[in-house]
Amino acid sequence: MTSELPEMRASDAERERVAESLRDAVAEGRLDMEEFENRLDAAYKARTHGELEPLVRDLPAPGTFQSAVPAPAVKGGWAERIGGTVSSSGAFAFWGGFSRKGPWTVGPRFTAFAMMGGGEIDLREARFADRDVVIRCFAFMGGMGVIVPPDLTVVVKGIGIMGGFGDDATGEGTPGSPRVTVTGFALMGGVGVERKITRAERQRLKEAKKAERKELG
């Protein structure tokens, strides 16, 4: 975005457009995850156009530049990751923990409960039984983390009571993405929702950067 009035107040829609550009950039390998997270945080905190513009100044408009070394096609694109038999519709932890990660299939409604324990719900390699998914998280004197990929549409509506329900993920995904709504509440505990790329993708980005540095001499 460009503006002749950098002091002009930014709108929620303008902040979201910048956030979407940043998500496109990390998905294309233009930003590493640390840069993405720092810029995304700054975008949502920005009050003026002057604060937003530097966050995307060094990024091309989505789809206007094709890298000389194209990223490999994502294994299991959205069309291939929607549908199938539900492998888990809930999780429970009491004085212990639970984990849902890898190539599992989340149902249209997934309910997670943690009391004096913890849990992890990782959707980065998951399939989705339905295009619209609701994940309900209830944490009592415990903690829970929901990890989503950068290109997934996410809405967070949870409530914290003497605890926290963190939202570092609300935003639109890429075309064809499922819509995941994370709701529930945390009582004297915490629930966090954040975007992360997979370890394999992080490694691919590192190798691409090394190759780029090598080419530049």
PDB file of C-alpha atoms in Angstrom:
ATOM      1  CA  MET A   1       0.000   0.000   0.000  1.00  0.00           C
ATOM      2  CA  THR A   2       1.118   3.601  -0.646  1.00  0.00           C
ATOM      3  CA  SER A   3      -0.148   6.854   0.801  1.00  0.00           C
ATOM      4  CA  GLU A   4       0.787  10.514   0.404  1.00  0.00           C
ATOM      5  CA  LEU A   5      -0.465  11.059   3.958  1.00  0.00           C
ATOM      6  CA  PRO A   6       1.539   8.724   6.201  1.00  0.00           C
ATOM      7  CA  GLU A   7      -0.095  10.212   9.289  1.00  0.00           C
ATOM      8  CA  MET A   8      -3.573   9.162   8.089  1.00  0.00           C
ATOM      9  CA  ARG A   9      -5.216   6.726  10.501  1.00  0.00           C
ATOM     10  CA  ALA A  10      -5.322   3.126   9.297  1.00  0.00           C
ATOM     11  CA  SER A  11      -8.570   1.162   9.206  1.00  0.00           C
ATOM     12  CA  ASP A  12      -9.129  -2.440  10.290  1.00  0.00           C
ATOM     13  CA  ALA A  13      -9.599  -3.381   6.614  1.00  0.00           C
ATOM     14  CA  GLU A  14      -6.225  -1.827   5.687  1.00  0.00           C
ATOM     15  CA  ARG A  15      -4.474  -3.642   8.528  1.00  0.00           C
ATOM     16  CA  GLU A  16      -6.050  -6.909   7.365  1.00  0.00           C
ATOM     17  CA  ARG A  17      -4.943  -6.324   3.754  1.00  0.00           C
ATOM     18  CA  VAL A  18      -1.361  -5.875   4.925  1.00  0.00           C
ATOM     19  CA  ALA A  19      -1.650  -9.014   7.074  1.00  0.00           C
ATOM     20  CA  GLU A  20      -2.899 -10.950   4.036  1.00  0.00           C
ATOM     21  CA  SER A  21       0.063  -9.729   1.959  1.00  0.00           C
ATOM     22  CA  LEU A  22       2.421 -10.916   4.717  1.00  0.00           C
ATOM     23  CA  ARG A  23       0.757 -14.350   4.759  1.00  0.00           C
ATOM     24  CA  ASP A  24       1.196 -14.603   0.993  1.00  0.00           C
ATOM     25  CA  ALA A  25       4.856 -13.635   1.388  1.00  0.00           C
ATOM     26  CA  VAL A  26       5.649 -16.296   3.993  1.00  0.00           C
ATOM     27  CA  ALA A  27       3.790 -18.928   1.969  1.00  0.00           C
ATOM     28  CA  GLU A  28       5.896 -17.995  -1.089  1.00  0.00           C
ATOM     29  CA  GLY A  29       9.147 -18.116   0.912  1.00  0.00           C
ATOM     30  CA  ARG A  30       9.811 -14.363   0.753  1.00  0.00           C
ATOM     31  CA  LEU A  31       9.773 -14.042   4.560  1.00  0.00           C
ATOM     32  CA  ASP A  32      10.971 -16.488   7.178  1.00  0.00           C
ATOM     33  CA  MET A  33       8.666 -17.255  10.068  1.00  0.00           C
ATOM     34  CA  GLU A  34      10.393 -14.886  12.512  1.00  0.00           C
ATOM     35  CA  GLU A  35      10.131 -11.965  10.061  1.00  0.00           C
ATOM     36  CA  PHE A  36       6.512 -12.862   9.338  1.00  0.00           C
ATOM     37  CA  GLU A  37       5.532 -12.985  13.011  1.00  0.00           C
ATOM     38  CA  ASN A  38       7.272  -9.668  13.788  1.00  0.00           C
ATOM     39  CA  ARG A  39       5.669  -7.879  10.839  1.00  0.00           C
ATOM     40  CA  LEU A  40       2.241  -9.380  11.469  1.00  0.00           C
ATOM     41  CA  ASP A  41       2.344  -8.213  15.085  1.00  0.00           C
ATOM     42  CA  ALA A  42       3.371  -4.732  13.941  1.00  0.00           C
ATOM     43  CA  ALA A  43       0.578  -4.671  11.326  1.00  0.00           C
ATOM     44  CA  TYR A  44      -2.157  -5.337  13.860  1.00  0.00           C
ATOM     45  CA  LYS A  45      -0.688  -2.718  16.214  1.00  0.00           C
ATOM     46  CA  ALA A  46      -0.245  -0.063  13.495  1.00  0.00           C
ATOM     47  CA  ARG A  47      -2.282   3.123  13.898  1.00  0.00           C
ATOM     48  CA  THR A  48      -1.318   4.998  10.709  1.00  0.00           C
ATOM     49  CA  HIS A  49      -0.504   4.394   7.033  1.00  0.00           C
ATOM     50  CA  GLY A  50       3.067   5.428   7.815  1.00  0.00           C
ATOM     51  CA  GLU A  51       3.405   2.461  10.191  1.00  0.00           C
ATOM     52  CA  LEU A  52       1.843  -0.005   7.749  1.00  0.00           C
ATOM     53  CA  GLU A  53       3.733   0.899   4.563  1.00  0.00           C
ATOM     54  CA  PRO A  54       7.259  -0.241   5.629  1.00  0.00           C
ATOM     55  CA  LEU A  55       5.894  -3.709   6.445  1.00  0.00           C
ATOM     56  CA  VAL A  56       5.169  -4.486   2.771  1.00  0.00           C
ATOM     57  CA  ARG A  57       7.443  -2.003   0.976  1.00  0.00           C
ATOM     58  CA  ASP A  58       9.955  -4.723  -0.036  1.00  0.00           C
ATOM     59  CA  LEU A  59       7.269  -7.218  -1.107  1.00  0.00           C
ATOM     60  CA  PRO A  60       5.721  -7.487  -4.588  1.00  0.00           C
ATOM     61  CA  ALA A  61       1.979  -7.531  -5.060  1.00  0.00           C
ATOM     62  CA  PRO A  62       0.732 -11.153  -4.759  1.00  0.00           C
ATOM     63  CA  GLY A  63       1.040 -13.025  -8.033  1.00  0.00           C
ATOM     64  CA  THR A  64       3.099 -10.366  -9.882  1.00  0.00           C
ATOM     65  CA  PHE A  65       6.476 -12.119  -9.692  1.00  0.00           C
ATOM     66  CA  GLN A  66       7.431 -15.701 -10.378  1.00  0.00           C
ATOM     67  CA  SER A  67      10.544 -16.890  -8.591  1.00  0.00           C
ATOM     68  CA  ALA A  68      13.338 -18.305 -10.736  1.00  0.00           C
ATOM     69  CA  VAL A  69      13.333 -21.287  -8.400  1.00  0.00           C
ATOM     70  CA  PRO A  70       9.632 -22.038  -7.861  1.00  0.00           C
ATOM     71  CA  ALA A  71       8.548 -23.561  -4.581  1.00  0.00           C
ATOM     72  CA  PRO A  72       7.435 -27.167  -4.836  1.00  0.00           C
ATOM     73  CA  ALA A  73       3.712 -27.788  -5.062  1.00  0.00           C
ATOM     74  CA  VAL A  74       2.162 -28.195  -1.638  1.00  0.00           C
ATOM     75  CA  LYS A  75       1.531 -31.832  -1.027  1.00  0.00           C
ATOM     76  CA  GLY A  76      -2.165 -32.274  -0.411  1.00  0.00           C
ATOM     77  CA  GLY A  77      -3.572 -28.876  -1.493  1.00  0.00           C
ATOM     78  CA  TRP A  78      -6.826 -27.660   0.026  1.00  0.00           C
ATOM     79  CA  ALA A  79      -8.998 -29.509  -2.490  1.00  0.00           C
ATOM     80  CA  GLU A  80      -7.327 -32.767  -1.483  1.00  0.00           C
ATOM     81  CA  ARG A  81      -7.417 -32.023   2.246  1.00  0.00           C
ATOM     82  CA  ILE A  82     -11.163 -31.522   2.644  1.00  0.00           C
ATOM     83  CA  GLY A  83     -13.341 -34.591   3.252  1.00  0.00           C
ATOM     84  CA  GLY A  84     -12.699 -38.066   4.587  1.00  0.00           C
ATOM     85  CA  THR A  85     -13.382 -40.084   7.695  1.00  0.00           C
ATOM     86  CA  VAL A  86     -12.984 -38.249  10.997  1.00  0.00           C
ATOM     87  CA  SER A  87     -10.070 -39.645  12.997  1.00  0.00           C
ATOM     88  CA  SER A  88     -10.661 -37.502  16.102  1.00  0.00           C
ATOM     89  CA  SER A  89     -13.522 -35.334  17.348  1.00  0.00           C
ATOM     90  CA  GLY A  90     -12.209 -34.519  20.809  1.00  0.00           C
ATOM     91  CA  ALA A  91      -9.385 -34.666  23.350  1.00  0.00           C
ATOM     92  CA  PHE A  92      -9.181 -34.727  27.150  1.00  0.00           C
ATOM     93  CA  ALA A  93      -6.372 -34.141  29.633  1.00  0.00           C
ATOM     94  CA  PHE A  94      -6.536 -34.342  33.431  1.00  0.00           C
ATOM     95  CA  TRP A  95      -3.198 -34.082  35.230  1.00  0.00           C
ATOM     96  CA  GLY A  96      -1.614 -35.029  31.940  1.00  0.00           C
ATOM     97  CA  GLY A  97      -1.548 -34.034  28.311  1.00  0.00           C
ATOM     98  CA  PHE A  98      -2.807 -34.773  24.827  1.00  0.00           C
ATOM     99  CA  SER A  99      -1.568 -34.136  21.307  1.00  0.00           C
ATOM    100  CA  ARG A 100      -3.218 -34.152  17.911  1.00  0.00           C
ATOM    101  CA  LYS A 101      -0.740 -33.564  15.098  1.00  0.00           C
ATOM    102  CA  GLY A 102       0.488 -34.928  11.808  1.00  0.00           C
ATOM    103  CA  PRO A 103      -1.855 -36.209   9.062  1.00  0.00           C
ATOM    104  CA  TRP A 104      -4.991 -36.612  11.158  1.00  0.00           C
ATOM    105  CA  THR A 105      -8.580 -35.732  10.120  1.00  0.00           C
ATOM    106  CA  VAL A 106     -10.417 -33.210  12.293  1.00  0.00           C
ATOM    107  CA  GLY A 107     -14.207 -33.393  12.429  1.00  0.00           C
ATOM    108  CA  PRO A 108     -16.639 -30.506  11.874  1.00  0.00           C
ATOM    109  CA  ARG A 109     -16.809 -30.121  15.669  1.00  0.00           C
ATOM    110  CA  PHE A 110     -13.769 -30.813  17.824  1.00  0.00           C
ATOM    111  CA  THR A 111     -13.907 -30.338  21.608  1.00  0.00           C
ATOM    112  CA  ALA A 112     -10.767 -30.244  23.755  1.00  0.00           C
ATOM    113  CA  PHE A 113     -10.706 -30.143  27.564  1.00  0.00           C
ATOM    114  CA  ALA A 114      -7.663 -29.721  29.798  1.00  0.00           C
ATOM    115  CA  MET A 115      -7.755 -29.541  33.598  1.00  0.00           C
ATOM    116  CA  MET A 116      -4.484 -29.166  35.453  1.00  0.00           C
ATOM    117  CA  GLY A 117      -2.867 -30.455  32.293  1.00  0.00           C
ATOM    118  CA  GLY A 118      -2.074 -29.404  28.755  1.00  0.00           C
ATOM    119  CA  GLY A 119      -2.714 -30.163  25.144  1.00  0.00           C
ATOM    120  CA  GLU A 120      -1.640 -29.406  21.581  1.00  0.00           C
ATOM    121  CA  ILE A 121      -3.885 -29.260  18.504  1.00  0.00           C
ATOM    122  CA  ASP A 122      -1.746 -28.982  15.364  1.00  0.00           C
ATOM    123  CA  LEU A 123      -3.616 -28.409  12.089  1.00  0.00           C
ATOM    124  CA  ARG A 124      -0.626 -27.834   9.812  1.00  0.00           C
ATOM    125  CA  GLU A 125      -0.781 -31.300   8.239  1.00  0.00           C
ATOM    126  CA  ALA A 126      -4.379 -32.125   9.115  1.00  0.00           C
ATOM    127  CA  ARG A 127      -7.264 -33.013   6.812  1.00  0.00           C
ATOM    128  CA  PHE A 128     -10.678 -31.433   7.378  1.00  0.00           C
ATOM    129  CA  ALA A 129     -13.846 -33.522   7.246  1.00  0.00           C
ATOM    130  CA  ASP A 130     -15.811 -30.391   6.430  1.00  0.00           C
ATOM    131  CA  ARG A 131     -14.984 -26.975   4.967  1.00  0.00           C
ATOM    132  CA  ASP A 132     -16.353 -25.277   8.113  1.00  0.00           C
ATOM    133  CA  VAL A 133     -14.766 -26.498  11.369  1.00  0.00           C
ATOM    134  CA  VAL A 134     -15.356 -25.385  14.959  1.00  0.00           C
ATOM    135  CA  ILE A 135     -12.735 -26.192  17.610  1.00  0.00           C
ATOM    136  CA  ARG A 136     -13.909 -25.679  21.189  1.00  0.00           C
ATOM    137  CA  CYS A 137     -11.147 -25.354  23.789  1.00  0.00           C
ATOM    138  CA  PHE A 138     -11.781 -25.424  27.547  1.00  0.00           C
ATOM    139  CA  ALA A 139      -8.798 -25.006  29.863  1.00  0.00           C
ATOM    140  CA  PHE A 140      -9.117 -25.084  33.658  1.00  0.00           C
ATOM    141  CA  MET A 141      -5.877 -24.394  35.532  1.00  0.00           C
ATOM    142  CA  GLY A 142      -4.110 -25.762  32.497  1.00  0.00           C
ATOM    143  CA  GLY A 143      -2.914 -24.768  29.044  1.00  0.00           C
ATOM    144  CA  MET A 144      -3.684 -25.561  25.454  1.00  0.00           C
ATOM    145  CA  GLY A 145      -2.129 -24.560  22.126  1.00  0.00           C
ATOM    146  CA  VAL A 146      -3.699 -24.536  18.667  1.00  0.00           C
ATOM    147  CA  ILE A 147      -1.244 -24.325  15.760  1.00  0.00           C
ATOM    148  CA  VAL A 148      -2.512 -23.429  12.285  1.00  0.00           C
ATOM    149  CA  PRO A 149      -0.727 -22.973   8.936  1.00  0.00           C
ATOM    150  CA  PRO A 150      -0.242 -19.463   7.466  1.00  0.00           C
ATOM    151  CA  ASP A 151      -2.727 -20.102   4.615  1.00  0.00           C
ATOM    152  CA  LEU A 152      -5.738 -21.235   6.676  1.00  0.00           C
ATOM    153  CA  THR A 153      -8.791 -19.030   7.355  1.00  0.00           C
ATOM    154  CA  VAL A 154      -9.077 -18.668  11.130  1.00  0.00           C
ATOM    155  CA  VAL A 155     -11.464 -16.894  13.523  1.00  0.00           C
ATOM    156  CA  VAL A 156     -10.777 -16.842  17.277  1.00  0.00           C
ATOM    157  CA  LYS A 157     -13.656 -16.095  19.681  1.00  0.00           C
ATOM    158  CA  GLY A 158     -12.501 -17.488  23.016  1.00  0.00           C
ATOM    159  CA  ILE A 159     -12.769 -15.839  26.435  1.00  0.00           C
ATOM    160  CA  GLY A 160     -10.273 -15.814  29.299  1.00  0.00           C
ATOM    161  CA  ILE A 161     -11.441 -15.613  32.930  1.00  0.00           C
ATOM    162  CA  MET A 162      -8.528 -15.094  35.319  1.00  0.00           C
ATOM    163  CA  GLY A 163      -6.577 -16.533  32.412  1.00  0.00           C
ATOM    164  CA  GLY A 164      -5.948 -15.845  28.759  1.00  0.00           C
ATOM    165  CA  PHE A 165      -7.295 -16.804  25.350  1.00  0.00           C
ATOM    166  CA  GLY A 166      -4.576 -15.631  22.990  1.00  0.00           C
ATOM    167  CA  ASP A 167      -5.232 -14.729  19.369  1.00  0.00           C
ATOM    168  CA  ASP A 168      -2.259 -14.447  17.017  1.00  0.00           C
ATOM    169  CA  ALA A 169      -4.024 -16.121  14.118  1.00  0.00           C
ATOM    170  CA  THR A 170      -7.349 -14.532  13.129  1.00  0.00           C
ATOM    171  CA  GLY A 171      -7.359 -13.760   9.407  1.00  0.00           C
ATOM    172  CA  GLU A 172      -8.245 -14.928   5.915  1.00  0.00           C
ATOM    173  CA  GLY A 173      -6.444 -17.823   4.275  1.00  0.00           C
ATOM    174  CA  THR A 174      -5.754 -18.609   0.644  1.00  0.00           C
ATOM    175  CA  PRO A 175      -8.580 -19.379  -1.848  1.00  0.00           C
ATOM    176  CA  GLY A 176     -10.242 -22.723  -1.116  1.00  0.00           C
ATOM    177  CA  SER A 177      -9.104 -22.776   2.499  1.00  0.00           C
ATOM    178  CA  PRO A 178     -11.371 -24.307   5.136  1.00  0.00           C
ATOM    179  CA  ARG A 179     -12.708 -21.928   7.789  1.00  0.00           C
ATOM    180  CA  VAL A 180     -11.691 -22.843  11.335  1.00  0.00           C
ATOM    181  CA  THR A 181     -13.362 -21.107  14.277  1.00  0.00           C
ATOM    182  CA  VAL A 182     -11.621 -21.533  17.633  1.00  0.00           C
ATOM    183  CA  THR A 183     -13.872 -20.799  20.593  1.00  0.00           C
ATOM    184  CA  GLY A 184     -14.282 -21.729  24.279  1.00  0.00           C
ATOM    185  CA  PHE A 185     -12.823 -20.297  27.461  1.00  0.00           C
ATOM    186  CA  ALA A 186      -9.869 -20.503  29.800  1.00  0.00           C
ATOM    187  CA  LEU A 187     -10.359 -20.342  33.583  1.00  0.00           C
ATOM    188  CA  MET A 188      -7.149 -19.743  35.531  1.00  0.00           C
ATOM    189  CA  GLY A 189      -5.381 -21.190  32.518  1.00  0.00           C
ATOM    190  CA  GLY A 190      -4.540 -20.334  28.954  1.00  0.00           C
ATOM    191  CA  VAL A 191      -5.350 -21.130  25.348  1.00  0.00           C
ATOM    192  CA  GLY A 192      -3.127 -19.840  22.552  1.00  0.00           C
ATOM    193  CA  VAL A 193      -3.798 -19.831  18.811  1.00  0.00           C
ATOM    194  CA  GLU A 194      -0.856 -19.106  16.495  1.00  0.00           C
ATOM    195  CA  ARG A 195       0.272 -19.514  12.911  1.00  0.00           C
ATOM    196  CA  LYS A 196       3.410 -21.516  12.138  1.00  0.00           C
ATOM    197  CA  ILE A 197       4.896 -23.245   9.148  1.00  0.00           C
ATOM    198  CA  THR A 198       5.938 -26.886   9.417  1.00  0.00           C
ATOM    199  CA  ARG A 199       9.474 -27.921  10.278  1.00  0.00           C
ATOM    200  CA  ALA A 200       9.882 -29.274   6.734  1.00  0.00           C
ATOM    201  CA  GLU A 201       8.807 -25.942   5.234  1.00  0.00           C
ATOM    202  CA  ARG A 202      11.125 -24.056   7.591  1.00  0.00           C
ATOM    203  CA  GLN A 203      13.992 -26.247   6.395  1.00  0.00           C
ATOM    204  CA  ARG A 204      13.016 -25.670   2.763  1.00  0.00           C
ATOM    205  CA  LEU A 205      13.092 -21.901   3.326  1.00  0.00           C
ATOM    206  CA  LYS A 206      16.544 -22.156   4.936  1.00  0.00           C
ATOM    207  CA  GLU A 207      17.891 -24.145   2.008  1.00  0.00           C
ATOM    208  CA  ALA A 208      16.363 -21.704  -0.494  1.00  0.00           C
ATOM    209  CA  LYS A 209      18.016 -18.780   1.313  1.00  0.00           C
ATOM    210  CA  LYS A 210      21.374 -20.575   1.327  1.00  0.00           C
ATOM    211  CA  ALA A 211      21.052 -21.247  -2.402  1.00  0.00           C
ATOM    212  CA  GLU A 212      20.148 -17.595  -3.027  1.00  0.00           C
ATOM    213  CA  ARG A 213      23.126 -16.331  -1.021  1.00  0.00           C
ATOM    214  CA  LYS A 214      25.396 -18.730  -2.905  1.00  0.00           C
ATOM    215  CA  GLU A 215      24.141 -17.446  -6.268  1.00  0.00           C
ATOM    216  CA  LEU A 216      24.706 -13.855  -5.205  1.00  0.00           C
ATOM    217  CA  GLY A 217      28.271 -14.803  -4.379  1.00  0.00           C
TER     218      GLY A 217
END
